[in-house]
Amino acid sequence: MSRRRRVREVMRGQVLTVRPETPFKAITVLLASWGVSGVPVVDDEGRVVGVVSQRDLLERQIRHRLLRVRPRLRRKVEGSRADELMTAPAITVTQDGGVDEAIRRMEVHRVHRLPVLDDDGKLVGIVGRSELLRGFLRSDADLREEVRTEVVERAMAIDPDTLSVSVHNGVVTVRGQVERTGMIPVIVALIRRLDGVVDVREYLTAEMDDSHLPIEEPVGTGVIEALKRHS
């Protein structure tokens, strides 16, 4: 099976950071000078304790202008340091995590970037939407060939000429007949894991119904985990 891209392969290693005590004005100047919308807040041990963004700074300014401030908002309104303004805990990803997992975290939490951590939980990089979406720039022809060779032939041990595989704008359509019904969700899950796949449309039938049996996992593919995520 083809190797899944890891976050370490697409992340940026040089990261702009601020300290918990960095003042409001310095953060504003930093974001404007570098043209970024947010930065991680890092402590003395190199651990990410939060993220301060343009949104955090704007909210502080808007609330600061209010004539009356509710007590529970007072900290952010009067806050003048990164640790008083930041959003915490930070949404992060590990450097060995999959690109697909990073994309899902961005979608779920509606953030534009993720600090990248090593095995010790220390900051080693940052990854944004542009880096994560590079895999989706692959041509349909390249993607079709990978589905046929890596999924159908190598992982599933099926003659690729027995199935029809087509790709249009990253959407994979697979048609034909396989040996067992249990093979169908496995094929779909493995295709979804390929970089560049936007969606999968499956029109498969089976010679034998083995839905009452446990799903057999191709060695080393992690397909059971994939099936759980996409079920």
Tab-separated table of N, CA and C in Angstrom, residues 1 64 93 199 229:
chain	number	residue	atom	x	y	z
A	1	MET	N	0.847	-1.203	0.000
A	1	MET	CA	0.000	0.000	0.000
A	1	MET	C	0.872	1.238	0.000
A	64	HIS	N	-12.998	46.230	24.638
A	64	HIS	CA	-12.391	47.331	25.398
A	64	HIS	C	-13.177	48.623	25.238
A	93	VAL	N	-1.174	19.236	16.287
A	93	VAL	CA	-1.047	17.953	15.609
A	93	VAL	C	0.384	17.471	15.798
A	199	ASP	N	-13.515	12.466	-2.996
A	199	ASP	CA	-14.662	11.641	-2.625
A	199	ASP	C	-14.556	10.310	-3.374
A	229	ARG	N	-13.411	5.645	11.137
A	229	ARG	CA	-13.473	7.094	10.946
A	229	ARG	C	-14.503	7.483	9.896
